[in-house]
Tab-separated table of C-alpha atoms in Angstrom:
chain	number	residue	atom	x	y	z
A	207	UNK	CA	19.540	-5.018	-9.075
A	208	UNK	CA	21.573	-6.043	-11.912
A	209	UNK	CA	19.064	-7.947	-13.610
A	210	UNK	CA	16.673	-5.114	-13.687
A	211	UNK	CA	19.573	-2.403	-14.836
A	212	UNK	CA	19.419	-5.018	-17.715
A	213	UNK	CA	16.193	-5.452	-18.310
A	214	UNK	CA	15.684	-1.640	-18.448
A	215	UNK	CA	18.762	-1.096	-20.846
A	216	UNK	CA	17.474	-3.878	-23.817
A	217	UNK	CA	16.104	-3.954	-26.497
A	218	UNK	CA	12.772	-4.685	-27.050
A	219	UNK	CA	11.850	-7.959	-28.265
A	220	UNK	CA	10.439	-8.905	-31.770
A	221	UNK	CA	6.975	-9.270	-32.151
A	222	UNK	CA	7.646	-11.943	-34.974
A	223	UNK	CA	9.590	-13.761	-32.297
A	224	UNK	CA	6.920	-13.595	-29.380
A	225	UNK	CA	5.148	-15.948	-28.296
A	226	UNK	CA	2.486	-17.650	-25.533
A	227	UNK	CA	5.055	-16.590	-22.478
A	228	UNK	CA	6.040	-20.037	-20.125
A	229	UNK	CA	6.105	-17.990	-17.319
A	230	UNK	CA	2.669	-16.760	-15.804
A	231	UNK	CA	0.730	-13.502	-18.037
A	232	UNK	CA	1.764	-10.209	-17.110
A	233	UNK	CA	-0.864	-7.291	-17.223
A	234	UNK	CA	-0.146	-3.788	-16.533
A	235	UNK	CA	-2.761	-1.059	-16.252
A	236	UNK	CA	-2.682	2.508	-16.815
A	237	UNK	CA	-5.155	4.453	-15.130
A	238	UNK	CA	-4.309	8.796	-14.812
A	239	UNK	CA	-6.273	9.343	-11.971
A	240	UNK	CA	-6.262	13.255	-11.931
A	241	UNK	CA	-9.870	13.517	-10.049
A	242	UNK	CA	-12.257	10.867	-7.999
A	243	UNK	CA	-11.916	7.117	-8.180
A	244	UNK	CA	-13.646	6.126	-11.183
A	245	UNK	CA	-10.742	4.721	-13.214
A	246	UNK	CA	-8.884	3.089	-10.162
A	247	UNK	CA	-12.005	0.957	-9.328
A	248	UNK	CA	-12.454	0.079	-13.032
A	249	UNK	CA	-9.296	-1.173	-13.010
A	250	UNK	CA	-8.836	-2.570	-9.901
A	251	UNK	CA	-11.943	-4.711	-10.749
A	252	UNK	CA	-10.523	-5.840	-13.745
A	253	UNK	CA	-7.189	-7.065	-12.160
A	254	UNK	CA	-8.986	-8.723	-10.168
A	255	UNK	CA	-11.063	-10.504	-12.427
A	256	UNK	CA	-7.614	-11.537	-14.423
A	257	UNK	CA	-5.934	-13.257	-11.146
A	258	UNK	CA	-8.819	-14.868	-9.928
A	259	UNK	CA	-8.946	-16.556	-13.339
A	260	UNK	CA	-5.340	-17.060	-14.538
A	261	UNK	CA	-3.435	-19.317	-11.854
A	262	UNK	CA	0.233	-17.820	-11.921
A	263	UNK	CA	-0.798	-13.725	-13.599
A	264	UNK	CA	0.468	-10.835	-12.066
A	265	UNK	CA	-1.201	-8.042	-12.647
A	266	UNK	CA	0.781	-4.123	-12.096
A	267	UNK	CA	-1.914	-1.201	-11.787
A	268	UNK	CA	0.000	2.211	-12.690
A	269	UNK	CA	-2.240	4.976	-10.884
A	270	UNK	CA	-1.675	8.950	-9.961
A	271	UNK	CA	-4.737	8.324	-6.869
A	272	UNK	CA	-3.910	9.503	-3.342
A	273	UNK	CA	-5.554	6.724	-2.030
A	274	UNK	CA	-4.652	3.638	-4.120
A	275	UNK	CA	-3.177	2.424	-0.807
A	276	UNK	CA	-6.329	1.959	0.865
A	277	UNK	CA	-7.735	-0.907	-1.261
A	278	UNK	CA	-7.807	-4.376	-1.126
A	279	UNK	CA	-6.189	-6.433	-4.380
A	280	UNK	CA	-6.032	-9.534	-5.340
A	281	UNK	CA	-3.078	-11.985	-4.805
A	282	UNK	CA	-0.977	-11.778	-7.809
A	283	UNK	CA	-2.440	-7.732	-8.138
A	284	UNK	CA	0.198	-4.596	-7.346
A	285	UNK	CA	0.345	-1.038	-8.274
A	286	UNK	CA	2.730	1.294	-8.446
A	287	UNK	CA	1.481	5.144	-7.626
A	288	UNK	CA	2.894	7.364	-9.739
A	289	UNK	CA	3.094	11.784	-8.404
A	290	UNK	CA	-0.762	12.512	-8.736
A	291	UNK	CA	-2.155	15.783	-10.687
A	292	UNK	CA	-5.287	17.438	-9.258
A	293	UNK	CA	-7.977	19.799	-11.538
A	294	UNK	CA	-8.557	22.487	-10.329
A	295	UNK	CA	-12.243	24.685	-10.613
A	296	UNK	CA	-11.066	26.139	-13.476
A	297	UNK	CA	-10.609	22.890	-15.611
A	298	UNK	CA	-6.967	23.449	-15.284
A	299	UNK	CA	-4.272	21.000	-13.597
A	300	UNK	CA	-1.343	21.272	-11.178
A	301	UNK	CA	0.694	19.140	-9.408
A	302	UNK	CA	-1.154	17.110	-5.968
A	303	UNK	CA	1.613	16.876	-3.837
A	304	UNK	CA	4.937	18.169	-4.987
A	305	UNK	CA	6.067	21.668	-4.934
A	306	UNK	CA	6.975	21.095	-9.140
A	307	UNK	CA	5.434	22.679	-12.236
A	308	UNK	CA	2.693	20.776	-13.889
A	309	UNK	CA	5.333	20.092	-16.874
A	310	UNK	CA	7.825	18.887	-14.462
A	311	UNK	CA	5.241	16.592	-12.935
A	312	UNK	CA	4.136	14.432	-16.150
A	313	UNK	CA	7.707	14.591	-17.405
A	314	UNK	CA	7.856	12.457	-13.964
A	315	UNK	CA	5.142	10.438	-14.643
A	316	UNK	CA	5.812	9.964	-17.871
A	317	UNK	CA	9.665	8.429	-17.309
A	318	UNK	CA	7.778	6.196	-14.041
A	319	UNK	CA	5.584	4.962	-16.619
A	320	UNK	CA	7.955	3.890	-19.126
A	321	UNK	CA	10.526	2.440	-16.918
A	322	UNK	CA	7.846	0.453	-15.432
A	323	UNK	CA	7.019	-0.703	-18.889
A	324	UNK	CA	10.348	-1.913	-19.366
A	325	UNK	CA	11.100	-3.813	-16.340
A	326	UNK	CA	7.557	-5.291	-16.116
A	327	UNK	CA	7.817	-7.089	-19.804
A	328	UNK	CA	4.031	-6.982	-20.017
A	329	UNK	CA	2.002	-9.457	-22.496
A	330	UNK	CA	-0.939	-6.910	-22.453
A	331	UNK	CA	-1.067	-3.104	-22.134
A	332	UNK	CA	-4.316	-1.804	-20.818
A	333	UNK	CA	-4.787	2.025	-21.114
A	334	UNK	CA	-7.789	3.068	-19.439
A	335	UNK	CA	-9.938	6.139	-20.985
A	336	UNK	CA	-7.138	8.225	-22.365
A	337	UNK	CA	-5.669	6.983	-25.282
A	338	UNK	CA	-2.278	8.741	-25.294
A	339	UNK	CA	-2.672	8.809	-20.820
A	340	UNK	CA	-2.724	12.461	-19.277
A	341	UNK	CA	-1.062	15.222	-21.891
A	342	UNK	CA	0.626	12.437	-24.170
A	343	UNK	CA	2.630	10.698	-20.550
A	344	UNK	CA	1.905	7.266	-21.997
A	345	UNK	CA	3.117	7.696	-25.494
A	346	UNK	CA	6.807	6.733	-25.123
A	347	UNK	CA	5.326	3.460	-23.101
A	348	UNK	CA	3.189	2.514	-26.247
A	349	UNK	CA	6.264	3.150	-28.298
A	350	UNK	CA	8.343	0.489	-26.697
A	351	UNK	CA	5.422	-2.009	-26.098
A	352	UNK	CA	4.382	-2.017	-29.234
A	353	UNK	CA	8.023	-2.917	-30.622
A	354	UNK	CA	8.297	-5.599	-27.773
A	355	UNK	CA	5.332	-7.215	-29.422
A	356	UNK	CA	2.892	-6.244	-26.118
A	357	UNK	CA	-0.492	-6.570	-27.451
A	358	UNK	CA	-2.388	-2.507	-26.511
A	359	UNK	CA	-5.876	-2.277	-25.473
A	360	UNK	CA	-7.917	1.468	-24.767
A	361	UNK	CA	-10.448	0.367	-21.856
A	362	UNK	CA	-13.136	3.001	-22.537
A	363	UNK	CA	-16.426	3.885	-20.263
A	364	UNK	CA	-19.566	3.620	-21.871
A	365	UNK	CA	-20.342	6.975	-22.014
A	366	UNK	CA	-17.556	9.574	-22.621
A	367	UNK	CA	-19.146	13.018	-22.886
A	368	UNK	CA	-21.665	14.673	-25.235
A	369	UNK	CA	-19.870	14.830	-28.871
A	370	UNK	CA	-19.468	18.394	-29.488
A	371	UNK	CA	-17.163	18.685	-26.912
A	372	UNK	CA	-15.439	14.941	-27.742
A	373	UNK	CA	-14.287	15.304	-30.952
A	374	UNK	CA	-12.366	18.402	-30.612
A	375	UNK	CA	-10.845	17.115	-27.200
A	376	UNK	CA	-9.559	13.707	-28.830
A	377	UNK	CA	-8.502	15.943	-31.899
A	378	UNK	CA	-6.124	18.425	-29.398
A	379	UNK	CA	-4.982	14.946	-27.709
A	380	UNK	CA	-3.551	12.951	-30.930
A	381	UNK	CA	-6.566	10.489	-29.687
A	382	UNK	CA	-8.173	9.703	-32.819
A	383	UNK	CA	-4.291	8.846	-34.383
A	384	UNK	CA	-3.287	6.986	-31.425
A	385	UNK	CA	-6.320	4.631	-32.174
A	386	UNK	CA	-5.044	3.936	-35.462
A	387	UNK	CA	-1.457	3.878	-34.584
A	388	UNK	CA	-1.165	1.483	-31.323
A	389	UNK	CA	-4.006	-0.030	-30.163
A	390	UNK	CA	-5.070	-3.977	-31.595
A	391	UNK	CA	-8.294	-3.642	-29.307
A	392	UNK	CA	-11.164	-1.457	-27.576
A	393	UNK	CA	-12.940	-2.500	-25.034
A	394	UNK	CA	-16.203	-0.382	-24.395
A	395	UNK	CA	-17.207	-1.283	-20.896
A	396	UNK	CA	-20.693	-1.188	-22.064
A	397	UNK	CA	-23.698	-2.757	-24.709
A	398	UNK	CA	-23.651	-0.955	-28.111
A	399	UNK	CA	-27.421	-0.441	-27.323
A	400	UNK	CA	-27.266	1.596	-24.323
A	401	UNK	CA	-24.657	4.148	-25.715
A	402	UNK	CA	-21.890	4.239	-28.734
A	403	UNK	CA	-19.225	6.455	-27.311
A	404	UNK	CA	-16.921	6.847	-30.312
A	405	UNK	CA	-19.502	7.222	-33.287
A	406	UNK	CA	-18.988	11.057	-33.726
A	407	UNK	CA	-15.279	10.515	-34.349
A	408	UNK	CA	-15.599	8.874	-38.034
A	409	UNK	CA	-12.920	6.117	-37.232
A	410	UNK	CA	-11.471	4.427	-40.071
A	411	UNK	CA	-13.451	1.337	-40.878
A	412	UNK	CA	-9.786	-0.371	-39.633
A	413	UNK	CA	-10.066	1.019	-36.103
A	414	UNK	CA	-13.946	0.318	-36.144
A	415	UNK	CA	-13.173	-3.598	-36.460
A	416	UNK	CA	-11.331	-3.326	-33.123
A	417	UNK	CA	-14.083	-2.663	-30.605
A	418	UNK	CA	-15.548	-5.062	-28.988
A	419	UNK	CA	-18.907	-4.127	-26.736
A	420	UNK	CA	-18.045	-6.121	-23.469
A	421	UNK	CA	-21.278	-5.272	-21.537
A	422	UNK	CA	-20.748	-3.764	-17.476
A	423	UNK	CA	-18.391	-4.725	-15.304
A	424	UNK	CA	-20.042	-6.558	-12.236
A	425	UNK	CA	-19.386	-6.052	-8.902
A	426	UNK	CA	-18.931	-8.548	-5.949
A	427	UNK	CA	-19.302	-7.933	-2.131
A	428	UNK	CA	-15.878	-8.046	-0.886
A	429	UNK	CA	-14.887	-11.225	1.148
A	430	UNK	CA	-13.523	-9.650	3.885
A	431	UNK	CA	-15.907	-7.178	5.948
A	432	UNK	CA	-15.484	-3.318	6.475
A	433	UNK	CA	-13.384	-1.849	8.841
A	434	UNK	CA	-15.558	1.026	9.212
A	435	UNK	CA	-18.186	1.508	11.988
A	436	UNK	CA	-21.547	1.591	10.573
A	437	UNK	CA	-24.421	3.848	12.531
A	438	UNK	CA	-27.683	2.128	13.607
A	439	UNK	CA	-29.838	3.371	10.427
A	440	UNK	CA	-28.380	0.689	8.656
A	441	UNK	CA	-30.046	-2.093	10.978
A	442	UNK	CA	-33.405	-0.730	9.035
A	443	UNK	CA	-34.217	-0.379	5.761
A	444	UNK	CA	-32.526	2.856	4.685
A	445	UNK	CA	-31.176	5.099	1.468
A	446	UNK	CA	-27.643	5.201	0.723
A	447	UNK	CA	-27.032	8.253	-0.591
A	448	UNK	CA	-23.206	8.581	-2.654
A	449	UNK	CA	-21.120	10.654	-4.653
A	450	UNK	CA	-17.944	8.331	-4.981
A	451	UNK	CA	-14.929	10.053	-4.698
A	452	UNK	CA	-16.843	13.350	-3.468
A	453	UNK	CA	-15.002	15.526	-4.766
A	454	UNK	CA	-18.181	17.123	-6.680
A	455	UNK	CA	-20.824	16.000	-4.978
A	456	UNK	CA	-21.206	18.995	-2.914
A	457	UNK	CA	-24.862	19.779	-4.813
A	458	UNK	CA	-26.472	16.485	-4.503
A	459	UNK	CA	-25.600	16.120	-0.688
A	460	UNK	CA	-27.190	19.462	-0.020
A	461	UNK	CA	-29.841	18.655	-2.257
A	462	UNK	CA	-30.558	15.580	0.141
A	463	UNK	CA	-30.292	16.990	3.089
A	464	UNK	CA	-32.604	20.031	2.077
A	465	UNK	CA	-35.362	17.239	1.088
A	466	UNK	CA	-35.382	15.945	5.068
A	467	UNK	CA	-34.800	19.372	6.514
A	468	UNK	CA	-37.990	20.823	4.658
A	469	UNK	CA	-40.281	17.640	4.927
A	470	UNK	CA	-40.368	16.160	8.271
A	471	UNK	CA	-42.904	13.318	6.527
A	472	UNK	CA	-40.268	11.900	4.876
A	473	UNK	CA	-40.522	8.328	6.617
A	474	UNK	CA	-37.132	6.190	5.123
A	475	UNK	CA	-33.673	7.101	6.998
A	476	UNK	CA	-30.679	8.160	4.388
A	477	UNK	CA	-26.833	7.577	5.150
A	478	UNK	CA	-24.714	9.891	3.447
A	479	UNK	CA	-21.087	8.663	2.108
A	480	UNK	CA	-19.225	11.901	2.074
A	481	UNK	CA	-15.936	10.126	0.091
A	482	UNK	CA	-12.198	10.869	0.849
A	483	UNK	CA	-12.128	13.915	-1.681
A	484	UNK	CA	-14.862	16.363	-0.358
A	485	UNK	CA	-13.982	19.559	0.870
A	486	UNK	CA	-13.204	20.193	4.111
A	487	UNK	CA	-15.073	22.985	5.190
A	488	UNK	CA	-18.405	21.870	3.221
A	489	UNK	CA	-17.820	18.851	5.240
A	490	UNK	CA	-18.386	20.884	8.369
A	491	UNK	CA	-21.127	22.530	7.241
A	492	UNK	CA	-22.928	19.117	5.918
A	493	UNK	CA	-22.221	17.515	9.195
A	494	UNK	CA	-23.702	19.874	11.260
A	495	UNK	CA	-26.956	19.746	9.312
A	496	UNK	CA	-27.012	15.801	9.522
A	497	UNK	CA	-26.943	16.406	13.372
A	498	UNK	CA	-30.524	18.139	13.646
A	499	UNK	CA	-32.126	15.640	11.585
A	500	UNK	CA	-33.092	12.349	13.095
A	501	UNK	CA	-33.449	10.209	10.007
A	502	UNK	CA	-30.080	11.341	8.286
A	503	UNK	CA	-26.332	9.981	9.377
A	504	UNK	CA	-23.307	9.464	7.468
A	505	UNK	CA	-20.224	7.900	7.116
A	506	UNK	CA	-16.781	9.574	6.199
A	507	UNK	CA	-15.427	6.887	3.525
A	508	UNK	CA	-15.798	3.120	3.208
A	509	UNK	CA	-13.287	1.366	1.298
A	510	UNK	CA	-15.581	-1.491	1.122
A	511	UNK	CA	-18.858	0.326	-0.162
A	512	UNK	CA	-19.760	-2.981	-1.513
A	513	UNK	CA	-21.337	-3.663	1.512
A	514	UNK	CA	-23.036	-0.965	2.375
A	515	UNK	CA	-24.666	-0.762	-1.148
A	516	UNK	CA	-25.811	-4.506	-0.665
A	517	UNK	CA	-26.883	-3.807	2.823
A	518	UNK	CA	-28.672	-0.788	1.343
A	519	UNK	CA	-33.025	-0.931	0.655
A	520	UNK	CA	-32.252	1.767	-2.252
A	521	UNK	CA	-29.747	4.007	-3.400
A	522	UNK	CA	-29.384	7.561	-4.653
A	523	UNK	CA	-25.716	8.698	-6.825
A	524	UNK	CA	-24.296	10.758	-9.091
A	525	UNK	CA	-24.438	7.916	-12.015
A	526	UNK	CA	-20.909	7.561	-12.417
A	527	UNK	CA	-19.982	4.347	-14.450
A	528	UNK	CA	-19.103	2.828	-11.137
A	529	UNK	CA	-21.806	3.617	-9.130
A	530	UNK	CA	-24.048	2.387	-11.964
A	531	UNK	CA	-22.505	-0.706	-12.315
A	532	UNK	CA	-22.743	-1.592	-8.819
A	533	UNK	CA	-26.395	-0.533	-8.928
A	534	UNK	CA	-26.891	-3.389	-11.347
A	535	UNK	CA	-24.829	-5.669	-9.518
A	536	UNK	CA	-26.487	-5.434	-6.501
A	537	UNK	CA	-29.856	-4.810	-8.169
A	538	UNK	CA	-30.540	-1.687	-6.237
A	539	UNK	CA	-33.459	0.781	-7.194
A	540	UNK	CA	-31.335	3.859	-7.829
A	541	UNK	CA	-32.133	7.490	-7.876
A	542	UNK	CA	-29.667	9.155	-10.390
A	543	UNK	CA	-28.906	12.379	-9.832
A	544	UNK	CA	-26.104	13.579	-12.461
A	545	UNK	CA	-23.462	16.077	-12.688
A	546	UNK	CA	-23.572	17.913	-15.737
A	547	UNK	CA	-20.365	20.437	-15.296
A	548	UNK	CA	-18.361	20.244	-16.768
A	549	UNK	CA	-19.063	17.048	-18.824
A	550	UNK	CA	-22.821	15.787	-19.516
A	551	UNK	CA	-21.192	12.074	-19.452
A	552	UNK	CA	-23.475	11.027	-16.000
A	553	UNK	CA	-26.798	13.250	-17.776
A	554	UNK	CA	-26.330	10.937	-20.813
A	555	UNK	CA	-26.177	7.610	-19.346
A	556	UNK	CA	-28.878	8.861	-16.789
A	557	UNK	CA	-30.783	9.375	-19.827
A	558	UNK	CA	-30.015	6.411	-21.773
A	559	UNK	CA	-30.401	3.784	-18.603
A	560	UNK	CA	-33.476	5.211	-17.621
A	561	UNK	CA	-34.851	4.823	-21.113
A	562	UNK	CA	-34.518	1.188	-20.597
A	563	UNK	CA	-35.983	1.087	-17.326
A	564	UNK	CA	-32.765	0.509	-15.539
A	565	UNK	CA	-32.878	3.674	-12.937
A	566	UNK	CA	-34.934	7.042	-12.300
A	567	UNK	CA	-33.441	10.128	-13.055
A	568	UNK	CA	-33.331	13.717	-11.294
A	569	UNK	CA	-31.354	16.514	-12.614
A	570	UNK	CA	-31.346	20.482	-12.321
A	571	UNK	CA	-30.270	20.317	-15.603
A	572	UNK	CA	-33.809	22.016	-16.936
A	573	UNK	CA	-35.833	22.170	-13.893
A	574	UNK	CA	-34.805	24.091	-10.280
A	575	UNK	CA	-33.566	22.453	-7.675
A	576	UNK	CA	-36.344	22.202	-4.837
A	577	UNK	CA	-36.695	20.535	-1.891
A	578	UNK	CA	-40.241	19.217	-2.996
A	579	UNK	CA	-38.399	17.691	-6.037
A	580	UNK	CA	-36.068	15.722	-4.087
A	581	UNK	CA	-38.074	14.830	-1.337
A	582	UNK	CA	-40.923	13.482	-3.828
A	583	UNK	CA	-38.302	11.272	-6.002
A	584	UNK	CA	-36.922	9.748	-2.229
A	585	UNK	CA	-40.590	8.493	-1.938
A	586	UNK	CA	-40.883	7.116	-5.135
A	587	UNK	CA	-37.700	5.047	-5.060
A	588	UNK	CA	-39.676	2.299	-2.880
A	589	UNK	CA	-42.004	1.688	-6.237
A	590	UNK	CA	-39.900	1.335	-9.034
A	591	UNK	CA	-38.965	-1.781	-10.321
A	592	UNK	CA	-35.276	-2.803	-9.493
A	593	UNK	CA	-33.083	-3.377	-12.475
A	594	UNK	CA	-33.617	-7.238	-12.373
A	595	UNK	CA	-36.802	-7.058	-13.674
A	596	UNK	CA	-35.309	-5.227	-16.729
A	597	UNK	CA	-34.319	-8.048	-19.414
A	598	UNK	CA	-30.940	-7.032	-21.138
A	599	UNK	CA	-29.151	-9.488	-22.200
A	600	UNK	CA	-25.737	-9.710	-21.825
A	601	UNK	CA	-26.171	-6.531	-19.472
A	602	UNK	CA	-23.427	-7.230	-16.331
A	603	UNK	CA	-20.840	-9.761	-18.677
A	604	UNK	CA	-18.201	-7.148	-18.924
A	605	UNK	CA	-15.522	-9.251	-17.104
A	606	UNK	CA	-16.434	-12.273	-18.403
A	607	UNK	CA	-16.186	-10.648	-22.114
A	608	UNK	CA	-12.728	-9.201	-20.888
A	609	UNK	CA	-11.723	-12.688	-20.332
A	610	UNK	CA	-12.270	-14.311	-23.281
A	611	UNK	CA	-10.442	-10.859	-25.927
A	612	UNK	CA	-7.218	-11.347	-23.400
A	613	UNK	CA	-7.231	-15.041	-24.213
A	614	UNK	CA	-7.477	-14.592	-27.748
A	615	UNK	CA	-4.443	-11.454	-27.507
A	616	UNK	CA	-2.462	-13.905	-25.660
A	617	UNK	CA	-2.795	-16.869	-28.435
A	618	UNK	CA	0.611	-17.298	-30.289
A	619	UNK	CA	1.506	-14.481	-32.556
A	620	UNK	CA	1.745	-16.002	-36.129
A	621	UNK	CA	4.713	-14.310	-38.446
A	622	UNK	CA	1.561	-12.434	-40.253
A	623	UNK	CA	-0.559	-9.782	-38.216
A	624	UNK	CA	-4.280	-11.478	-38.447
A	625	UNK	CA	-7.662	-9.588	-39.404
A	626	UNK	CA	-9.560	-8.092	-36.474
A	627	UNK	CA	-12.123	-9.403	-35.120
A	628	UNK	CA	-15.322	-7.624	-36.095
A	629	UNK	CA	-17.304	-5.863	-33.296
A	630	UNK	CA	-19.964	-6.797	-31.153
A	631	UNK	CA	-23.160	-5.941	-31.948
C-alpha cells in the first residue's frame, strides 16, 4: 500500500528521460461505455491481440459496462469498471446504478480514471471513440500522461455519424482541440476507401499526418466453448438474427418475427439473440411470439457469440462495427438492417459495405416496414455471395496494423519529438 500511495503522489516522469521500459509494456484502455457493447468488445479484442503478442504486457481496460464481468480476457488483460451512465430515450444521461447526480457521477469517474492513470504508469494511452472520454472525464488523465511521456492514441470506428451532426458535436466536446493538443496517433479501425470519418472536420494538416487507416479488426472463435445451452435449430442450417447489446433492437426483432408470422413459406429456421440490455417487458412480448412459430427460437445472451455466428448458415444485424466485423471474419452472408435514430452511423456503413459487395442492406429508412420486405430479403440471403468472394485488400488487418503503430510508439523516445508518420492510404 505504500508503494502505490507513492506512486499516486509523484511526479510525472520526463518524456526526454523515457525510454523502451525493462519491465513488460503497459496498455491501458479507455472505453465510456454509456449504451450497448460496442466499445468494450473493440477493446477487449484489441487487448487481446497485444498479450497474445507481447510475452510479459499487461494490458488495464477502464470501462463504465454492467457486464464487463462476464467476458473472457486474456492472461496479462484486466479491467477496472468504473460507476456506469445510461442514455436515456431522450438522448439525455443519468447515473446506472447509484442514487448520485449525473455531475456527481463523472466527477467519480473522472478521479477513478486518473488515479488509475497514475498508479498504472502506462507506456500507451488508448482512448476509444471520444476524444476528451464522456463530458471531458478523461481530460485530467491525458494531462498527466502526456507529461509522463505516455504516448496517446484516439481508437476511432470507421464510421462515426453523418457530418452535419459530427462537426458541431466534436465542436461542443473540445474534440477537434483535443486532437491537436494530446494525441501522437489515430487509429481508424477501418480502410480509407470504405469510409473517411473525420474529413468534414478540416483538421490541421498536423493532426491529418497522424491517422493511420488500420483496416477491421478480426475476430476469432473463442477457445473455450459457450456456457450457454443452444436449442436444436442450430443442428440445421439456420439464421442468426442479432442486435448486440439489444438495447435498440426492439424494431428489427419484431420486424423478424412479423416476416415468419405472416409467411408460413418461409423454409430456413432463425434464432434470435435478444442481448443483456433489451427491455424487459418487450422481452415478454417477443418471447411469446417466438413460441407459436415453429421455425423461430432464441437465446437470452451468449457471451461467446463467436460461436454461434460461426455455427450460423447466414446472419441478419443491426451493422454495428462489431457485428460487421465479425461478419467478415467469419465470412457470413449478412442481412443489414440499420438503426438510423438517433445516429445514421449503421445506415452509412450499410451503405458504403454494400457498395462493395460486402453485405445486403434493408432499412425503413425510405421504404415501410412490411412483412413481405423482410420475409423476401430472408430468402435472398442464401444467394448472395459471402464477403470472401469480395477482393479488398488489406480488408480484416486491423490488429495486425495495431501491432506494428504500438511498436513503433514504444521505440526509444529521442531528446527531439520526430515527424509523423504520414497516413495510410
Amino acid at each position: 500500500m505504500a508503494d502505490l500511495v507513492t506512486s499516486l503522489s509523484k511526479e510525472p516522469e520526463s518524456p526526454l528521460l523515457r525510454s523502451q521500459p525493462a519491465r513488460g509494456v503497459r496498455v491501458l484502455i479507455y472505453s465510456h461505455d454509456t449504451f450497448g457493447l460496442g466499445h468494450l468488445r473493440r477493446s477487449r479484442a484489441i487487448a487481446n491481440a497485444i498479450v497474445g503478442d507481447w510475452p510479459g504486457a499487461s494490458v488495464v481496460i477502464i470501462s463504465g459496462s454492467p457486464v464487463i464481468g462476464n467476458f473472457e480476457f486474456g492472461s496479462g488483460v484486466d479491467y477496472i469498471r468504473i460507476p456506469g451512465v445510461t442514455k436515456l430515450p431522450d438522448g439525455d444521461y443519468r447515473s446506472l446504478n447509484l442514487n448520485v447526480s449525473l455531475d456527481e457521477a463523472v466527477g467519480l469517474r473522472q478521479a477513478l480514471i486518473l488515479q488509475t492513470a497514475k498508479a498504472f504508469q502506462p507506456d500507451v494511452f488508448i482512448v476509444d471513440k471520444e476524444p476528451t472520454g464522456f463530458r471531458g472525464e478523461v481530460v485530467p488523465a491525458l494531462d498527466y500522461l502526456q507529461a509522463a511521456g505516455c504516448r496517446l492514441v484516439l481508437g476511432i470506428r470507421d464510421v462515426m455519424d453523418e457530418p452535419t451532426l459530427l462537426v458541431p458535436e466534436w465542436e461542443r466536446k473540445g474534440a477537434k482541440e483535443a486532437l491537436v493538443r494530446y494525441y501522437d496517433e489515430i487509429w481508424v479501425y477501418g480502410l480509407k476507401d470504405v469510409y473517411q470519418p473525420l474529413m468534414a472536420l478540416d483538421l490541421p494538416e498536423e493532426v491529418n499526418g497522424r491517422i493511420t487507416y488500420t483496416g477491421y479488426l478480426r475476430r476469432e472463435v473463442p477457445p473455450t466453448p459457450s456456457l450457454t445451452k443452444y436449442p436444436k435449430i442450430t443442428k440445421q442450417p439456420f439464421i442468426l438474427v442479432t442486435t448486440g447489446g439489444g438495447g435498440d433492437g426492439d424494431d428489427l426483432i419484431d420486424w423478424v418475427i412479423s416476416a415468419y408470422e405472416s409467411d408460413p413459406d418461409l423454409e430456413q429456421p432463425a434464432l434470435i439473440l435478444f442481448g443483456p440490455f433489451i427491455d424487459r417487458d418487450k422481452r415478454r412480448a417477443f418471447v411469446e411470439r417466438i413460441a407459436k412459430q415453429p421455425k423461430l427460437d432464441f437465446v437470452s445472451f451468449d457471451n461467446k457469440i463467436e460461436r454461434l455466428m460461426k455455427k450460423a448458415d447466414a446472419m441478419v444485424a443491426m451493422g454495428g462495427y462489431n457485428t460487421f466485423c465479425e461478419a467478415l471474419s467469419f465470412d457470413k452472408r449478412t442481412l443489414i438492417v440499420p438503426r438510423t435514430r438517433p445516429r445514421l452511423e449503421q445506415y452509412i456503413r450499410a451503405v458504403e459495405t454494400e457498395r462493395l459487395g460486402l453485405v445486403r442492406m434493408l432499412s425503413d429508412y425510405k421504404e415501410p416496414r412490411t412483412p413481405e420486405r423482410m420475409a423476401q430479403a430472408l430468402r435472398n440471403l442464401s444467394f448472395q455471395p459471402r464477403p470472401s468472394e469480395v477482393t479488398i485488400p488489406d480488408l480484416l488487418d486491423g490488429l495486425d496494423r495495431v501491432q506494428e503503430r504500438l511498436k513503433a510508439l514504444l521505440e526509444p523516445i529521442p531528446l527531439f519529438k520526430p515527424a509523423y508518420h504520414q497516413a495510410a492510404e
